[in-house]
Amino acid sequence: MTRIIVDTDAGVDDALAIIYAAHSPELLLEMITTVSGNVPVEEVTQNALLLKRLLSLDLDVKSGASLPLKRQLVTAPEVHGGDGLGGYRIGNNIHFKDWRTDDAAEKIVESARRLGRKLKIVSIGPMTNLAYAVANDGDAMRKIGGIVQMGGVFHGYGNTTTFTEFNMYVDPDAADFVLKSGVKLDFVPLDLTEKIFMPRNILTSLLNSTRKMSGELKTLVTQSLSYYMAYHRHTDGLDGCFLHDPIAVAAVVNPAWFKFVDAFVSVETSGILTSGMTLADLRTGKGRSNSRIATGIDARLFLDDFARKLFGRTISARVMKKDCMRDRFGPEFSNALQ
Ligand code: RIB
Ligand code: CA
């Protein structure tokens, strides 16, 4: 069992990732820390507190950075809704009063000192909290089992600007700082996560037939996904959604499902058109690598695990291959789906 902290900017796919992690016996969810990204950290923290209640999680939710290290905050309400859950929480007038602004980075460092290599951090938002934690105690952070970061795009187009992925775009300075710190870091990039797609008809079938997910959690998932899928339909003409953050969790659930390559990754921090762009040098002789990049995934094993844990259902291999796998980035990543 791997002990994890999820650092999140919840967000709809973040919520799915947290539900997936909570239902994964391979993981022990130690704490959820929150950071501004998809929505401001106050909204993210409310969402984390709601998920804590609905999932009966016995853990702390600690709020973190409200702003990136240097930049203005850019959020994505058009993707996730103003409350980060497609309007579900605000629409139901859910608000937790008994929380206060905290120091997530300090709490991350405390966990790092206590757990060392037993701890992994699944970072599914901008890396701001992680940068503060490394600045606070780099030695402790270099001793943890590693960070799995959903983020970056290396061989294709971005989802925020032409060549940038959202988490890197929001706080490139934080990503740059962590990359230069020597902390063990695995990227689960857009190149990989956009090769798996969850069509609306399959999600609807899973939600309609599940006996595992019920009540308020099912309503939250249904409503927030409806908003999230509407965005994908409007912008990409795709009738469904991507599962960026759940795939990052899967990299800890079962790393054997993934193919990783060593790389020397750099993040652009000052370009007008390219700020947040991630560049990978795969010539890693002489120990030059500073991270790994997930370039392949056994999509069938992930999707089967995800569907079983969230909905208690499976997706047939035929449907998976026909509807859930996309070779958007061409041959350099396609071997991953064999
Ligand atoms: O680019 C996708 C990532 O940015 C996901 O983590 C999504 O939730 C947003 O944070
Ligand atoms: Ca996220």
Coordinates of C-alpha atoms in Angstrom, one line a residue, residues 40-290:
P40 CA -9.5 29.8 -6.7
V41 CA -8.2 27.8 -3.7
E42 CA -11.3 28.8 -1.6
E43 CA -13.5 26.9 -4.1
V44 CA -11.1 24.0 -4.4
T45 CA -11.0 23.6 -0.6
Q46 CA -14.8 23.6 -0.4
N47 CA -14.8 20.9 -3.1
A48 CA -12.2 18.8 -1.2
L49 CA -14.3 19.2 2.0
L50 CA -17.4 18.0 0.2
L51 CA -15.6 15.0 -1.2
K52 CA -14.2 14.2 2.2
R53 CA -17.8 14.2 3.6
L54 CA -19.3 12.2 0.7
L55 CA -16.5 9.6 0.7
S56 CA -16.3 9.5 4.5
L57 CA -12.6 10.1 4.4
D58 CA -10.7 10.2 7.6
L59 CA -8.0 12.8 6.6
D60 CA -7.2 16.4 6.8
V61 CA -7.9 18.9 4.0
K62 CA -5.4 21.7 4.1
S63 CA -5.6 24.8 2.0
G64 CA -2.6 26.1 0.1
A65 CA -1.5 28.7 -2.3
S66 CA -4.1 31.2 -3.6
L67 CA -1.7 32.6 -6.2
P68 CA 1.1 31.3 -8.4
L69 CA 4.7 32.1 -7.4
K70 CA 5.0 35.0 -9.7
R71 CA 2.1 35.2 -12.2
Q72 CA -1.4 36.4 -12.1
L73 CA -3.8 33.5 -11.5
V74 CA -5.5 32.1 -14.5
T75 CA -8.5 29.9 -13.8
A76 CA -10.7 27.6 -15.9
P77 CA -14.4 28.2 -14.9
E78 CA -15.4 27.6 -18.6
V79 CA -14.1 24.0 -18.2
H80 CA -15.1 23.1 -14.6
G81 CA -17.7 25.7 -13.6
G82 CA -17.3 28.6 -11.2
D83 CA -17.4 26.3 -8.2
G84 CA -15.1 23.7 -9.8
L85 CA -17.9 21.1 -9.8
G86 CA -19.9 22.2 -12.8
G87 CA -22.2 24.3 -10.5
Y88 CA -23.2 21.4 -8.4
R89 CA -21.9 22.7 -5.0
I90 CA -23.1 26.3 -5.5
G91 CA -26.4 25.1 -7.0
N92 CA -27.1 23.1 -3.9
N93 CA -25.9 25.9 -1.6
I94 CA -23.3 23.7 0.0
H95 CA -20.7 25.7 2.0
F96 CA -18.4 24.6 4.8
K97 CA -17.9 27.4 7.3
D98 CA -15.6 25.5 9.7
W99 CA -12.3 25.8 7.7
R100 CA -9.6 28.3 7.8
T101 CA -6.7 29.2 5.5
D102 CA -3.8 26.9 6.2
D103 CA -0.3 26.3 5.0
A104 CA -0.5 23.2 2.8
A105 CA 3.2 23.4 2.0
E106 CA 4.1 23.1 5.7
K107 CA 1.8 20.2 6.1
I108 CA 3.3 18.5 3.1
V109 CA 6.8 18.9 4.6
E110 CA 5.6 17.5 7.9
S111 CA 4.4 14.4 6.1
A112 CA 7.6 14.2 4.1
R113 CA 9.7 14.3 7.3
R114 CA 7.4 11.7 9.0
L115 CA 7.0 9.2 6.1
G116 CA 10.1 9.7 3.9
R117 CA 10.2 7.3 0.9
K118 CA 6.8 5.7 2.0
L119 CA 5.1 8.9 0.8
K120 CA 4.2 9.8 -2.7
I121 CA 2.5 13.0 -3.8
V122 CA 0.0 12.9 -6.6
S123 CA -0.1 16.5 -7.9
I124 CA -3.0 17.2 -10.2
G125 CA -3.0 20.9 -10.2
P126 CA -0.3 23.7 -10.6
M127 CA 2.9 23.0 -8.6
T128 CA 2.8 26.0 -6.4
N129 CA 2.4 24.2 -3.0
L130 CA 5.1 21.7 -4.0
A131 CA 7.5 24.6 -4.8
Y132 CA 6.9 26.1 -1.4
A133 CA 7.4 22.7 0.3
V134 CA 10.7 22.2 -1.5
A135 CA 11.8 25.7 -0.5
N136 CA 10.8 24.9 3.1
D137 CA 12.7 21.7 3.3
G138 CA 14.3 20.4 0.1
D139 CA 16.2 17.6 1.9
A140 CA 12.9 16.1 3.3
M141 CA 11.2 16.4 -0.1
R142 CA 14.1 14.7 -1.9
K143 CA 13.7 11.8 0.4
I144 CA 10.0 11.0 -0.4
G145 CA 9.0 8.3 -2.8
G146 CA 8.4 10.8 -5.5
I147 CA 5.9 13.2 -7.1
V148 CA 3.5 12.1 -9.9
Q149 CA 2.6 15.3 -11.7
M150 CA -0.3 15.4 -14.1
G151 CA 1.0 18.1 -16.5
G152 CA 3.0 19.1 -19.4
V153 CA 2.7 18.3 -23.1
F154 CA 5.8 17.2 -25.1
H155 CA 4.8 16.0 -28.5
G156 CA 1.7 17.8 -29.4
Y157 CA -0.6 20.7 -28.9
G158 CA -1.6 22.1 -25.5
N159 CA -5.0 22.6 -24.0
T160 CA -4.4 26.1 -22.7
T161 CA -2.2 27.8 -25.3
T162 CA -0.9 26.3 -28.5
F163 CA 1.9 24.4 -26.8
T164 CA 1.1 24.5 -23.1
E165 CA -0.9 22.3 -20.7
F166 CA -3.0 24.0 -18.0
N167 CA -1.1 23.0 -14.8
M168 CA 2.2 24.1 -16.2
Y169 CA 0.7 27.2 -17.8
V170 CA -0.7 28.5 -14.5
D171 CA 2.6 28.3 -12.6
P172 CA 5.6 27.5 -14.7
D173 CA 7.9 29.1 -12.1
A174 CA 6.8 26.5 -9.5
A175 CA 7.4 23.7 -12.0
D176 CA 10.8 25.1 -12.9
F177 CA 11.8 25.3 -9.2
V178 CA 10.7 21.8 -8.4
L179 CA 12.4 20.4 -11.5
K180 CA 15.7 22.0 -10.4
S181 CA 15.4 20.7 -6.9
G182 CA 16.4 17.1 -7.4
V183 CA 13.0 15.8 -6.1
K184 CA 11.9 12.5 -7.8
L185 CA 9.3 13.6 -10.4
D186 CA 7.2 11.7 -12.9
F187 CA 5.2 13.6 -15.5
V188 CA 1.9 12.2 -16.7
P189 CA 1.5 14.5 -19.7
L190 CA -1.3 15.6 -21.9
D191 CA 0.2 13.5 -24.7
L192 CA -0.7 10.4 -22.7
T193 CA -3.9 11.5 -21.0
E194 CA -5.5 12.6 -24.2
K195 CA -5.0 9.2 -25.7
I196 CA -7.8 7.9 -23.5
F197 CA -11.3 9.3 -23.9
M198 CA -14.5 8.5 -22.0
P199 CA -17.5 8.9 -24.3
R200 CA -20.7 10.3 -22.9
N201 CA -22.7 7.2 -23.8
I202 CA -20.4 4.9 -21.8
L203 CA -20.3 7.3 -18.8
T204 CA -24.1 7.5 -19.0
S205 CA -24.4 3.8 -19.1
L206 CA -22.0 3.4 -16.1
L207 CA -23.9 6.0 -14.1
N208 CA -27.3 4.5 -15.0
S209 CA -26.3 0.9 -14.1
T210 CA -24.1 1.4 -11.1
R211 CA -25.1 0.0 -7.8
K212 CA -21.8 1.1 -6.2
M213 CA -22.2 4.9 -6.6
S214 CA -25.3 6.4 -5.1
G215 CA -27.0 9.3 -3.6
E216 CA -25.3 12.7 -3.4
L217 CA -22.0 11.5 -4.7
K218 CA -23.7 10.1 -7.8
T219 CA -25.6 13.4 -8.3
L220 CA -22.4 15.4 -7.9
V221 CA -20.5 13.2 -10.4
T222 CA -23.4 13.3 -12.9
Q223 CA -23.9 17.0 -12.8
S224 CA -20.2 18.0 -12.7
L225 CA -19.4 15.6 -15.6
S226 CA -22.3 17.0 -17.6
Y227 CA -20.8 20.5 -17.4
Y228 CA -17.3 19.2 -18.1
M229 CA -18.4 17.2 -21.2
A230 CA -20.3 20.2 -22.5
Y231 CA -17.0 22.0 -22.6
H232 CA -15.3 19.2 -24.5
R233 CA -18.2 19.1 -27.0
H234 CA -18.1 22.9 -27.5
T235 CA -14.3 23.2 -27.9
D236 CA -13.2 19.9 -29.3
G237 CA -16.4 18.6 -30.8
L238 CA -15.9 15.5 -28.6
D239 CA -18.9 13.9 -27.0
G240 CA -17.4 12.9 -23.7
C241 CA -14.3 13.8 -21.6
F242 CA -10.7 13.2 -20.8
L243 CA -9.6 11.6 -17.5
H244 CA -6.3 13.5 -17.0
D245 CA -6.2 13.4 -13.2
P246 CA -7.5 9.8 -12.6
I247 CA -4.7 8.6 -15.0
A248 CA -2.1 10.4 -12.7
V249 CA -3.6 8.5 -9.7
A250 CA -3.4 5.2 -11.7
A251 CA 0.4 5.8 -12.1
V252 CA 0.6 5.1 -8.3
V253 CA -2.2 2.5 -8.2
N254 CA -0.2 0.4 -10.6
P255 CA 3.0 1.8 -12.2
A256 CA 3.3 -1.4 -14.2
W257 CA 0.5 -0.2 -16.4
F258 CA 2.7 2.6 -17.6
K259 CA 5.8 3.0 -19.7
F260 CA 8.2 5.7 -18.4
V261 CA 11.3 7.2 -20.1
D262 CA 14.0 9.2 -18.3
A263 CA 14.2 12.7 -19.5
F264 CA 15.7 16.1 -18.9
V265 CA 12.7 18.4 -18.7
S266 CA 12.8 22.1 -18.9
V267 CA 9.9 24.6 -18.5
E268 CA 9.7 27.9 -20.3
T269 CA 9.1 30.6 -17.7
S270 CA 9.4 33.8 -19.7
G271 CA 8.1 33.3 -23.2
I272 CA 5.3 35.5 -24.5
L273 CA 3.8 32.7 -26.5
T274 CA 5.5 29.8 -24.8
S275 CA 5.4 30.4 -21.1
G276 CA 4.6 27.0 -19.4
M277 CA 5.8 25.0 -22.4
T278 CA 7.6 21.8 -21.3
L279 CA 10.5 20.6 -23.3
A280 CA 12.0 17.0 -23.0
D281 CA 15.6 16.1 -23.8
L282 CA 15.6 12.3 -24.0
R283 CA 19.4 12.2 -24.5
T284 CA 19.9 11.2 -20.8
G285 CA 23.4 9.8 -20.9
K286 CA 25.7 10.6 -18.0
G287 CA 22.7 10.7 -15.5
R288 CA 21.4 13.9 -17.1
S289 CA 17.8 13.1 -16.4
N290 CA 15.8 15.2 -13.9

